[in-house]
Tab-separated table of N, CA and C in Angstrom:
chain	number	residue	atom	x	y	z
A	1	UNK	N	-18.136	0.218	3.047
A	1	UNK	CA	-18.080	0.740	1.684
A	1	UNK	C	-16.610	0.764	1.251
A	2	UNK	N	-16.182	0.146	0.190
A	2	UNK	CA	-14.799	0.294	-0.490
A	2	UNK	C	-14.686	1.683	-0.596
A	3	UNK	N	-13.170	1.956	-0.733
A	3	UNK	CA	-12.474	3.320	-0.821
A	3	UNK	C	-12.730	3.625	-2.515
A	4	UNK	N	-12.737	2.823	-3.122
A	4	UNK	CA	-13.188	2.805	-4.789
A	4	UNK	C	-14.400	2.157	-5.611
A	5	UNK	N	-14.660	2.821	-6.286
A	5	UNK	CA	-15.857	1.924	-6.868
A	5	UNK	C	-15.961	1.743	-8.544
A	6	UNK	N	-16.171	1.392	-9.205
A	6	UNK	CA	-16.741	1.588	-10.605
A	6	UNK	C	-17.723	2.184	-11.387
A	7	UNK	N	-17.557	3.191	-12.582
A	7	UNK	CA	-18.629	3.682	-12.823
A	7	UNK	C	-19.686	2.564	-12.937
A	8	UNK	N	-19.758	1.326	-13.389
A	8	UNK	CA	-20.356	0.198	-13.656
A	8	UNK	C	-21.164	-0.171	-12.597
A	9	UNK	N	-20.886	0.327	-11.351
A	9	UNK	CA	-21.199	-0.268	-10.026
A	9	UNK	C	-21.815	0.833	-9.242
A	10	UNK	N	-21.883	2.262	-10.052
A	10	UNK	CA	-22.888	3.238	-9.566
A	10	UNK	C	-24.210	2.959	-8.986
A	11	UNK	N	-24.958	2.433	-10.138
A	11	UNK	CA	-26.627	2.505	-10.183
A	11	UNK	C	-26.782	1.651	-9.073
A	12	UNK	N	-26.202	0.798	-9.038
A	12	UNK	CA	-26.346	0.034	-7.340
A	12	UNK	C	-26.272	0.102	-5.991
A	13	UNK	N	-25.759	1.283	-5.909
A	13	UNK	CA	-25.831	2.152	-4.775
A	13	UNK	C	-26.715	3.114	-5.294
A	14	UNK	N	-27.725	3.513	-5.748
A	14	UNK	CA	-28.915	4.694	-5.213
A	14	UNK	C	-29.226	3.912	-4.769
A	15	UNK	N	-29.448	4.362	-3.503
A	15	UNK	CA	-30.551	4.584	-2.620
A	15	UNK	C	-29.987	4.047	-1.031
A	16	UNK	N	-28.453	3.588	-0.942
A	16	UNK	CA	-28.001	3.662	0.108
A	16	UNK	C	-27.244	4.513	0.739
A	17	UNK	N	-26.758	4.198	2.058
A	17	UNK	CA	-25.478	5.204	2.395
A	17	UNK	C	-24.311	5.198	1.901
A	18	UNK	N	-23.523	5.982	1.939
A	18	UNK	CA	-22.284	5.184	0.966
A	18	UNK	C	-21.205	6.086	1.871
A	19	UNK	N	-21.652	7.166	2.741
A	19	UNK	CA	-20.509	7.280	3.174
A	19	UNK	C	-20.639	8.177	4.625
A	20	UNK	N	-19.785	7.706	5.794
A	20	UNK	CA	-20.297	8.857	7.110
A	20	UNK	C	-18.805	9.112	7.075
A	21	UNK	N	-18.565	10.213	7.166
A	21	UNK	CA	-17.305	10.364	7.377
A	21	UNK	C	-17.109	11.196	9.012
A	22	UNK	N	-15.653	10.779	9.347
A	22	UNK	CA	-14.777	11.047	10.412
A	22	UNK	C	-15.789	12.834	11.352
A	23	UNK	N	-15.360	12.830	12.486
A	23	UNK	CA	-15.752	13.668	13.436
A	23	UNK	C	-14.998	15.234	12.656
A	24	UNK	N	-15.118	16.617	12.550
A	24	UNK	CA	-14.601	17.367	12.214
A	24	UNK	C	-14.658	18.180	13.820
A	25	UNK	N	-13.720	18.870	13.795
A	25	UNK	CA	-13.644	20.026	15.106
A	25	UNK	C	-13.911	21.573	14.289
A	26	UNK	N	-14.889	22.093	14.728
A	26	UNK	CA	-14.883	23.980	14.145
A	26	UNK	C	-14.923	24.251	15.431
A	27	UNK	N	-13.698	24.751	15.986
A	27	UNK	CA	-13.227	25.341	16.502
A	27	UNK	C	-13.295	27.116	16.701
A	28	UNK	N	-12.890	27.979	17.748
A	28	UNK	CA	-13.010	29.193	17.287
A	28	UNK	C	-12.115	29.721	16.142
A	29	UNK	N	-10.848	29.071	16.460
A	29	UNK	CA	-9.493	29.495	14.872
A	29	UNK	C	-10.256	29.274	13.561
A	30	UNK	N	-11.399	27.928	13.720
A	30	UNK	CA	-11.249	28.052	12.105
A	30	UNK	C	-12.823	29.020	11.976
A	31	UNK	N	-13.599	29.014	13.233
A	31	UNK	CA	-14.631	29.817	13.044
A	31	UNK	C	-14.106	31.451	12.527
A	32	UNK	N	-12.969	31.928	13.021
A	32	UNK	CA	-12.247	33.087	12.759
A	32	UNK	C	-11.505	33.363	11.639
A	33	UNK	N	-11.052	32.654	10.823
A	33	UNK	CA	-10.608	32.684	9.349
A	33	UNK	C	-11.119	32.642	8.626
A	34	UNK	N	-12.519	31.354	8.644
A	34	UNK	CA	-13.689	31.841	7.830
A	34	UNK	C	-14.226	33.170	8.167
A	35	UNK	N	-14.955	33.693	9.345
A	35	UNK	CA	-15.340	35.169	9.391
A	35	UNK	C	-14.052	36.092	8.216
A	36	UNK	N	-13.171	36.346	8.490
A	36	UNK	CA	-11.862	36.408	7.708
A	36	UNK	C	-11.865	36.650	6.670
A	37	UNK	N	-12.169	35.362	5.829
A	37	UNK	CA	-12.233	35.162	4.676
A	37	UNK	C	-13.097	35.485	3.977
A	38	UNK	N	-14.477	35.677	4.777
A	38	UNK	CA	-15.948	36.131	4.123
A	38	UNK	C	-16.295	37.245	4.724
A	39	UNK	N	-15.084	38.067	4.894
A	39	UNK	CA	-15.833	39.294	5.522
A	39	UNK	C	-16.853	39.612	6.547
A	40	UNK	N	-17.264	38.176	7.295
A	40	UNK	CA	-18.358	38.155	7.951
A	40	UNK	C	-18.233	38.136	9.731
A	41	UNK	N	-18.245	39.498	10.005
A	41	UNK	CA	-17.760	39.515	11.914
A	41	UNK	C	-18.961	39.546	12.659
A	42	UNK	N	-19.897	38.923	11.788
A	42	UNK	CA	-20.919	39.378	13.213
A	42	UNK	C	-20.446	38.712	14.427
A	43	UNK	N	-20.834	39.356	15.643
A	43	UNK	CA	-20.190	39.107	16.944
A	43	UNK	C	-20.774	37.762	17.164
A	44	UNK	N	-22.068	37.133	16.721
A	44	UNK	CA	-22.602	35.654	16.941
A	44	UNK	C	-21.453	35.068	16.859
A	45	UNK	N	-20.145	35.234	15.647
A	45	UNK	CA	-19.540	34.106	15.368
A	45	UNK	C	-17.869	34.652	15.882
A	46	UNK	N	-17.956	35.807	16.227
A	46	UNK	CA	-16.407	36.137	16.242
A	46	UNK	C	-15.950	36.806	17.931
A	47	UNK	N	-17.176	36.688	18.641
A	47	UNK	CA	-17.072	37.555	19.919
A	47	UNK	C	-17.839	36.632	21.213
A	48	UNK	N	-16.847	35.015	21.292
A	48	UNK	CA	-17.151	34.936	22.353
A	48	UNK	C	-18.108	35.449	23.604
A	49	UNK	N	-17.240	36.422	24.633
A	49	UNK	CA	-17.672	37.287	25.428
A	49	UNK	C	-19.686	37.610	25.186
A	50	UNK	N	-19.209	38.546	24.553
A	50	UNK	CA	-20.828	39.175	23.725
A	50	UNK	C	-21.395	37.981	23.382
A	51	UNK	N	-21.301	37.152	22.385
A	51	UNK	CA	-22.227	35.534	21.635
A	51	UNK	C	-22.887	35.151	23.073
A	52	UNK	N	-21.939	34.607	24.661
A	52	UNK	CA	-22.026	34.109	25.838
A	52	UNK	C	-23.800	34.873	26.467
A	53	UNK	N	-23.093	36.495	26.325
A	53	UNK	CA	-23.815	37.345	27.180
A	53	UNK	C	-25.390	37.827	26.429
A	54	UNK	N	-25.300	37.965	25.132
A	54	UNK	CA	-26.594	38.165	24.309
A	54	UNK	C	-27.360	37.359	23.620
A	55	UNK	N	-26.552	36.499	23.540
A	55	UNK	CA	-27.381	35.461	22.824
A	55	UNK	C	-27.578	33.975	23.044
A	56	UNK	N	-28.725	32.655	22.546
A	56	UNK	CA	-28.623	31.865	23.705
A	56	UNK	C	-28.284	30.842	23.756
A	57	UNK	N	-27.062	31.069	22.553
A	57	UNK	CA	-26.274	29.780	22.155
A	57	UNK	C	-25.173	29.289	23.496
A	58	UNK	N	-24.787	30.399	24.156
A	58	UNK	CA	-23.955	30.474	25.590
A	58	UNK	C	-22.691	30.717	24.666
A	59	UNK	N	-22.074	31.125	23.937
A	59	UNK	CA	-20.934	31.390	23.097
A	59	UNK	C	-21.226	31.481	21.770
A	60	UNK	N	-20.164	31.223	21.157
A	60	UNK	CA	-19.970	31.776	19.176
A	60	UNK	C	-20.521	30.399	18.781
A	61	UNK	N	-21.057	30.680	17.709
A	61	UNK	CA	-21.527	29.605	16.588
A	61	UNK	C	-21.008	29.739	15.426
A	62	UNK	N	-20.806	29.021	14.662
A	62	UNK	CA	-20.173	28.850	13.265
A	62	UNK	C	-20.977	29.057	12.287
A	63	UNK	N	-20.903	30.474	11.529
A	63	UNK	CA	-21.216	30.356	10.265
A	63	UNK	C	-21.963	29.256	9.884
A	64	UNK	N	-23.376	29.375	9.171
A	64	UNK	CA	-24.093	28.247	8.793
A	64	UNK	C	-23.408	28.156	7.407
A	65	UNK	N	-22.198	28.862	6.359
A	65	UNK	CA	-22.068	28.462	5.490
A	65	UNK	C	-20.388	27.889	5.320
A	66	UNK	N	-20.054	28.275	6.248
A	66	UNK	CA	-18.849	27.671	6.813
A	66	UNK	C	-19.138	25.945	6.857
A	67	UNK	N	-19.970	25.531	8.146
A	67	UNK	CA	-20.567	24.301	7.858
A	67	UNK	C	-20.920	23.582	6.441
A	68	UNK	N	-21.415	24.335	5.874
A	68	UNK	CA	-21.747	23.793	4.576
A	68	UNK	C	-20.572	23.502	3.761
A	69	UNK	N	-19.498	24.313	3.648
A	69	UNK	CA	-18.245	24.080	2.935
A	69	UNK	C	-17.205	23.178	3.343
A	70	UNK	N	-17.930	22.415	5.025
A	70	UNK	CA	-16.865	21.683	5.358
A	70	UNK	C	-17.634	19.865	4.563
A	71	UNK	N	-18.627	20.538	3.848
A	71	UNK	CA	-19.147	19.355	2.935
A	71	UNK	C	-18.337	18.295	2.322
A	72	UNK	N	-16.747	19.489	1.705
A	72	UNK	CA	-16.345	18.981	0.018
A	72	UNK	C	-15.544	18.053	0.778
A	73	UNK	N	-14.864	18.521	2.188
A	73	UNK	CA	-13.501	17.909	3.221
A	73	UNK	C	-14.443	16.194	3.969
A	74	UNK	N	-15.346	16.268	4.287
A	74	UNK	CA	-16.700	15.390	4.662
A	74	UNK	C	-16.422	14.476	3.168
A	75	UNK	N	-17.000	14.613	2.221
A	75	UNK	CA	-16.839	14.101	1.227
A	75	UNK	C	-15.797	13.496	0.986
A	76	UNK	N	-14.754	14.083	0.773
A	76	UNK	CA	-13.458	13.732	0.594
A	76	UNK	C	-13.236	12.573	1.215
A	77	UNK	N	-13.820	12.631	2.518
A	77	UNK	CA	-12.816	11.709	3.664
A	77	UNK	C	-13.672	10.786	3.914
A	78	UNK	N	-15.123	10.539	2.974
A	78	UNK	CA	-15.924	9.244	3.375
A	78	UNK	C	-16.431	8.347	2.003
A	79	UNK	N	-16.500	8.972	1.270
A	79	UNK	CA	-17.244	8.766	-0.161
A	79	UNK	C	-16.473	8.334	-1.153
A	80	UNK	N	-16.991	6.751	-1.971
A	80	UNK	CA	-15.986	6.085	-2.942
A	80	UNK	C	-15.411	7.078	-3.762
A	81	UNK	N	-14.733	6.817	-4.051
A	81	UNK	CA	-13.884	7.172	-5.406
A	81	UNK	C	-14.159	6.486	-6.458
A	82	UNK	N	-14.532	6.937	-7.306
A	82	UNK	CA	-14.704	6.117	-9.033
A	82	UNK	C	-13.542	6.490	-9.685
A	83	UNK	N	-13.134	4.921	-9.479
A	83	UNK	CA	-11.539	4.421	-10.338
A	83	UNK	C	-11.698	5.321	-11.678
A	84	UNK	N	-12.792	5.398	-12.757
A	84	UNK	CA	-12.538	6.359	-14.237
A	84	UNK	C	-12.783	7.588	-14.196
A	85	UNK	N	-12.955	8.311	-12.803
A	85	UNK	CA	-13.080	9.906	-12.473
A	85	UNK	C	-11.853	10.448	-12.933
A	86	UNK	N	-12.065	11.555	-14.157
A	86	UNK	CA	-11.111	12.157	-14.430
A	86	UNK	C	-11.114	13.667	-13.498
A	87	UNK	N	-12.249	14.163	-13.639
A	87	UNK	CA	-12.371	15.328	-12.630
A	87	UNK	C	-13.722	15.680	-12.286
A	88	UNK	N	-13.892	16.033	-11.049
A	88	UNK	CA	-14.975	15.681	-10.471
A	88	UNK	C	-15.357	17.927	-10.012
A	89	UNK	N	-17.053	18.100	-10.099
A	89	UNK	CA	-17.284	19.377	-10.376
A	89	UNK	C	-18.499	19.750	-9.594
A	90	UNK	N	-18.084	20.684	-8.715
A	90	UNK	CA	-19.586	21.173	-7.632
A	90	UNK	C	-20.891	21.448	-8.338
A	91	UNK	N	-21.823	20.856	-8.653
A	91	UNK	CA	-22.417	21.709	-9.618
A	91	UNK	C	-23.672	22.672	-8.811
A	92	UNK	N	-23.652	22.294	-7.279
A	92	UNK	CA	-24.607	22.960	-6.992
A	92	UNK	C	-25.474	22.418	-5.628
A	93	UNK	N	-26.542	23.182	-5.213
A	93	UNK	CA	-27.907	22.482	-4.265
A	93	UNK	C	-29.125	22.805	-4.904
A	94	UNK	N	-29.958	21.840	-4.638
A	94	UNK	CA	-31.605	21.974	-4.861
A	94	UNK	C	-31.947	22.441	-3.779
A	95	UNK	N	-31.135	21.687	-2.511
A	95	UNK	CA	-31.787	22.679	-1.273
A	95	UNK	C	-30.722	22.448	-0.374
A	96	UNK	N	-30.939	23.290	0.497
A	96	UNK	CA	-30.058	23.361	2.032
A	96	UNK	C	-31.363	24.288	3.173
A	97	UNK	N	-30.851	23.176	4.392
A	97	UNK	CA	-31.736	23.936	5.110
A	97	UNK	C	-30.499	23.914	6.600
A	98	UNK	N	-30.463	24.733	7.136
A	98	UNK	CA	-29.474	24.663	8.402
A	98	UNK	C	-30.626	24.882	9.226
A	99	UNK	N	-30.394	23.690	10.489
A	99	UNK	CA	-31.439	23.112	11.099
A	99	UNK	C	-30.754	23.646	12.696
A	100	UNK	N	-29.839	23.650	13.480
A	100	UNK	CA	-28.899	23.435	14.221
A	100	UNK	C	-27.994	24.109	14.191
A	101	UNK	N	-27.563	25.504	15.723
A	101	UNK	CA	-26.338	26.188	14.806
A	101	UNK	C	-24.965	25.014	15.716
A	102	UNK	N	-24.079	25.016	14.977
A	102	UNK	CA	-22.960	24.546	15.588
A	102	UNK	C	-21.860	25.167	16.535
A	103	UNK	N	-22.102	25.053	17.807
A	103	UNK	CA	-21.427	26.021	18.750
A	103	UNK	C	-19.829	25.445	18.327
A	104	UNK	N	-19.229	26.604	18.778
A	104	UNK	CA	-17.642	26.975	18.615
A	104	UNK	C	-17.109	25.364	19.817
A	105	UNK	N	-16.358	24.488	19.130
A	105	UNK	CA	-15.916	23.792	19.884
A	105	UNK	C	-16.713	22.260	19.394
A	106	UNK	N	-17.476	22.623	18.576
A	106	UNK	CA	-18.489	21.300	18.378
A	106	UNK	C	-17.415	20.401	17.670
A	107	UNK	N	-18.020	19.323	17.523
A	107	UNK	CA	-17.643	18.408	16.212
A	107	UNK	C	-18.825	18.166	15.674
A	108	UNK	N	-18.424	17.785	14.271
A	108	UNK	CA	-19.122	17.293	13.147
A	108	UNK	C	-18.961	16.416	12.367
A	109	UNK	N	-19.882	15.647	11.567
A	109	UNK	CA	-19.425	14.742	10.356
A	109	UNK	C	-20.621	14.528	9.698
A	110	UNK	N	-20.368	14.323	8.391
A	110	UNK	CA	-21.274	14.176	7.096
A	110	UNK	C	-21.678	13.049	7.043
A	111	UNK	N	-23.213	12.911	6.320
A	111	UNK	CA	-23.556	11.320	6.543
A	111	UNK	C	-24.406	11.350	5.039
A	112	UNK	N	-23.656	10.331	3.522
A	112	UNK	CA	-24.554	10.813	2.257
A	112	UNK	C	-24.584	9.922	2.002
A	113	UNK	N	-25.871	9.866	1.524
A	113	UNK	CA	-26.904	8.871	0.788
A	113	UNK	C	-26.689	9.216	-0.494
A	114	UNK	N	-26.317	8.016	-1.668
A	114	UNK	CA	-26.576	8.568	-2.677
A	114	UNK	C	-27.822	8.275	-3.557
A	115	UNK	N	-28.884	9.583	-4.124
A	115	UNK	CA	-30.143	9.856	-3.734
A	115	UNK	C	-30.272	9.316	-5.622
A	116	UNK	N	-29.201	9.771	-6.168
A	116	UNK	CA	-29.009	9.619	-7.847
A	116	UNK	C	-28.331	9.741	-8.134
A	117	UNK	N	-27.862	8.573	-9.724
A	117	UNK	CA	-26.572	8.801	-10.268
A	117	UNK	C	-27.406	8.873	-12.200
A	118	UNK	N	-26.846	9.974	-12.593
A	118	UNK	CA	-27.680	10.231	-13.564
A	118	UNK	C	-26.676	10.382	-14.861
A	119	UNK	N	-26.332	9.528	-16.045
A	119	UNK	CA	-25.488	9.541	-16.859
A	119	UNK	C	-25.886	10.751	-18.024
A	120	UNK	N	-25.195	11.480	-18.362
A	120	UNK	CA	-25.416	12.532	-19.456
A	120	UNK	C	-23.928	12.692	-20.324
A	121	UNK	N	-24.500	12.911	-21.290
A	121	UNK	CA	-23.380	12.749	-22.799
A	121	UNK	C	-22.742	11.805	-22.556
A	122	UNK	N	-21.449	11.475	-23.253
A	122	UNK	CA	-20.488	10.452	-23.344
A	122	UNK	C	-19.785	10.118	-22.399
A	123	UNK	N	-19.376	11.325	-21.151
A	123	UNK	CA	-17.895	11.612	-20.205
A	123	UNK	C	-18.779	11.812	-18.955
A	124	UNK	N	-19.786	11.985	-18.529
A	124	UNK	CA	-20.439	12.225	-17.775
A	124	UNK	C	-21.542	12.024	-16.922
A	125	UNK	N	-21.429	12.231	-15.268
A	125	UNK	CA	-22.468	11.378	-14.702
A	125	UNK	C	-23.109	12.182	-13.528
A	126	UNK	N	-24.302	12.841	-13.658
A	126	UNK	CA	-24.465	13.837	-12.673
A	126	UNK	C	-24.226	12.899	-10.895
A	127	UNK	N	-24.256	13.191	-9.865
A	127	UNK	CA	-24.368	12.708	-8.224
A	127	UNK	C	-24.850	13.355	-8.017
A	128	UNK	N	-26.484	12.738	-7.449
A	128	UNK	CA	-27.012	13.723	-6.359
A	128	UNK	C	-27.140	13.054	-4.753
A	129	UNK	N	-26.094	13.528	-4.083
A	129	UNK	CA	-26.279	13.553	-2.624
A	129	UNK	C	-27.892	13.632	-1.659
A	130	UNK	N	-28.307	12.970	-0.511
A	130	UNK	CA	-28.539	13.359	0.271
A	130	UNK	C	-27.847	13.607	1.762
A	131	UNK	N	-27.722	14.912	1.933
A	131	UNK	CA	-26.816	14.715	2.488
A	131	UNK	C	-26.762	15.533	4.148
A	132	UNK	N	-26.450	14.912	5.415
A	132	UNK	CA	-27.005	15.490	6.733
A	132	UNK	C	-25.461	15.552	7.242
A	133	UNK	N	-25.150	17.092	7.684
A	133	UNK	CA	-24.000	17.258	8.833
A	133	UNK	C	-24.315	16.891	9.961
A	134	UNK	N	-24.285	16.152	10.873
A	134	UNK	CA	-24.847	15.940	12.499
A	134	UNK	C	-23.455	16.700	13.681
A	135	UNK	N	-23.877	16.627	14.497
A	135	UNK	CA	-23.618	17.486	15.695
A	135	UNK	C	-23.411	16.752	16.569
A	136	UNK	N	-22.075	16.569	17.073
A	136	UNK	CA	-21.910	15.317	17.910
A	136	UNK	C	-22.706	15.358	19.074
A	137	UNK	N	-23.582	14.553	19.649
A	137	UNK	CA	-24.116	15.071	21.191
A	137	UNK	C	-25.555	15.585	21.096
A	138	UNK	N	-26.086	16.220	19.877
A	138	UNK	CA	-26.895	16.743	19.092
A	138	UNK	C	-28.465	15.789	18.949
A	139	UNK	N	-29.526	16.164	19.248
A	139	UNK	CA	-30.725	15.244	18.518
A	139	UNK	C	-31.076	15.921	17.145
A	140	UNK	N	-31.022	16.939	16.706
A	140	UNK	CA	-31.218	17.548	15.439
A	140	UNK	C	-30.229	17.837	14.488
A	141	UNK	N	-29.228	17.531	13.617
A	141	UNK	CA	-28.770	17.786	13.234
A	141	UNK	C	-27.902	19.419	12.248
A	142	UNK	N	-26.982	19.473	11.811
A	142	UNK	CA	-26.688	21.446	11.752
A	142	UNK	C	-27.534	21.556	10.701
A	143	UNK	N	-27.562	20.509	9.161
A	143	UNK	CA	-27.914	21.184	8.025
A	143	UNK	C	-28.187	19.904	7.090
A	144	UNK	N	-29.284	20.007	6.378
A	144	UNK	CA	-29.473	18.835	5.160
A	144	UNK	C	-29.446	19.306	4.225
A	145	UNK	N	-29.065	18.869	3.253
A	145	UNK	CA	-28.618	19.475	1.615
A	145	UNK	C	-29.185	18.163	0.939
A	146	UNK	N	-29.757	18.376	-0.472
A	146	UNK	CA	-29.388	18.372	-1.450
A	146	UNK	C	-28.297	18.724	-2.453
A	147	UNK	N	-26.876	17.791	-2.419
A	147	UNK	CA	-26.285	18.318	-3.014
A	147	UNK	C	-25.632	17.580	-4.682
A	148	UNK	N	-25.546	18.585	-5.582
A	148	UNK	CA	-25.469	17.773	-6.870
A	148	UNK	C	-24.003	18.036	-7.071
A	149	UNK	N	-23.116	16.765	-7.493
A	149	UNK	CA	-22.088	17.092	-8.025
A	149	UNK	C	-21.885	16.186	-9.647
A	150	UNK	N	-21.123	16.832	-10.597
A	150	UNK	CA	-20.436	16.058	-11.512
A	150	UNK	C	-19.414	15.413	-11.933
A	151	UNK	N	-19.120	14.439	-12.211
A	151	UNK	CA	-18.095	13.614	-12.447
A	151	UNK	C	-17.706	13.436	-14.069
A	152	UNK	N	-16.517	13.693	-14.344
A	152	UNK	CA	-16.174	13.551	-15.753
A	152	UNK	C	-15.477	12.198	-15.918
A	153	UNK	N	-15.533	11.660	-16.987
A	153	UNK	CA	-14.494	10.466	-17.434
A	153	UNK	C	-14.534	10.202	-18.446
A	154	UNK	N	-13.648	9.750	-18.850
A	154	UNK	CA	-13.062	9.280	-20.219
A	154	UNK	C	-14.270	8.543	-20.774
A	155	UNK	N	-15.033	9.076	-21.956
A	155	UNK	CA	-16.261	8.378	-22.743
A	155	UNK	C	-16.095	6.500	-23.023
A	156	UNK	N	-14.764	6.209	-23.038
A	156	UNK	CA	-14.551	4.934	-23.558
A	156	UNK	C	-14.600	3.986	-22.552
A	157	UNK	N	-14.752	4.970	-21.256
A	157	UNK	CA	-15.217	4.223	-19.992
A	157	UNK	C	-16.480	3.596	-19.812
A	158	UNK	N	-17.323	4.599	-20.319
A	158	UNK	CA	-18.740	4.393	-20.324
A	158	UNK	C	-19.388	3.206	-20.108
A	159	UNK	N	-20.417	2.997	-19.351
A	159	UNK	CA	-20.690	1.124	-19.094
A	159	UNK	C	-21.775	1.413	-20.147
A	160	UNK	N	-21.742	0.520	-20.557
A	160	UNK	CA	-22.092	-0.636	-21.578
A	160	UNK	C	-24.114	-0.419	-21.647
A	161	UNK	N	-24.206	-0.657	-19.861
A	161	UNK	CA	-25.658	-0.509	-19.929
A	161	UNK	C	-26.559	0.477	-19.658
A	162	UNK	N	-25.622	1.832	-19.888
A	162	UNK	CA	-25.935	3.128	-19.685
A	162	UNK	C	-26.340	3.696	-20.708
């Protein structure tokens, strides 16, 4: 898959892959800044020791929404770029299901299908992702989403047969 694409050259990709991106490490540091950041200590994700001894992951697991946010970085690092993207906008999920928790130490990487590309008003083009985090080593993967994002651009971009 090119690093760039054309709005013109959207509709031709639904319905393939368009992008797996690179291995990620969640580690305990970044499992611990997210807890951190979201206020969230349950000992599953922040207490080694205890995670090992009570529960039967054998250690800490990562936040199932932590995973999910390492989506936009996944994205980033696999998925064309449209050369007339002026700014591009989360708009959301239809669904997420976390399938798999991701033990402390795992790697990961995103694998998206793009499921729809849907043109609205003059500047605008909804993306809807399908989209699977996998688990290196893993037969089930952490989490599948539905995820929708928007793309803005300059109206005078607009293709022709849209």
């Amino acid at each position: 898959m090119p690093a760039h694409i054309h709005l013109k050259d959207i509709d031709a990709l639904v319905g393939t892959e368009i992008g797996l991106s690179r291995w990620f490490t969640v580690d305990q540091t970044m499992i611990d800044r997210f807890a951190g950041a979201t206020e969230d200590h349950q000992f599953i994700h922040t207490d080694p020791v205890r995670a090992a001894a009570e529960t039967p992951f054998g250690g800490t697991i990562a936040h199932g929404f932590l995973t999910l946010s390492l989506l936009s970085a996944m994205n980033y690092d696999c998925v064309p770029r449209i050369i007339e993207q002026t700014m591009g906008i989360n708009y959301g999920f239809e669904k997420v299901r976390f399938m798999t928790p991701v033990k402390s130490g795992a790697r990961v990487r995103g694998r998206f299908m793009l499921a729809e590309a849907r043109f609205r008003g003059a500047g605008m083009v909804t993306i809807r992702y399908d989209v699977t985090v996998e688990i290196e080593d893993e037969r089930k993967p952490a989490l599948t989403a539905d995820w929708i994002t928007i793309i803005q651009f300059d109206p005078k971009d607009r293709p022709e047969h849209v």
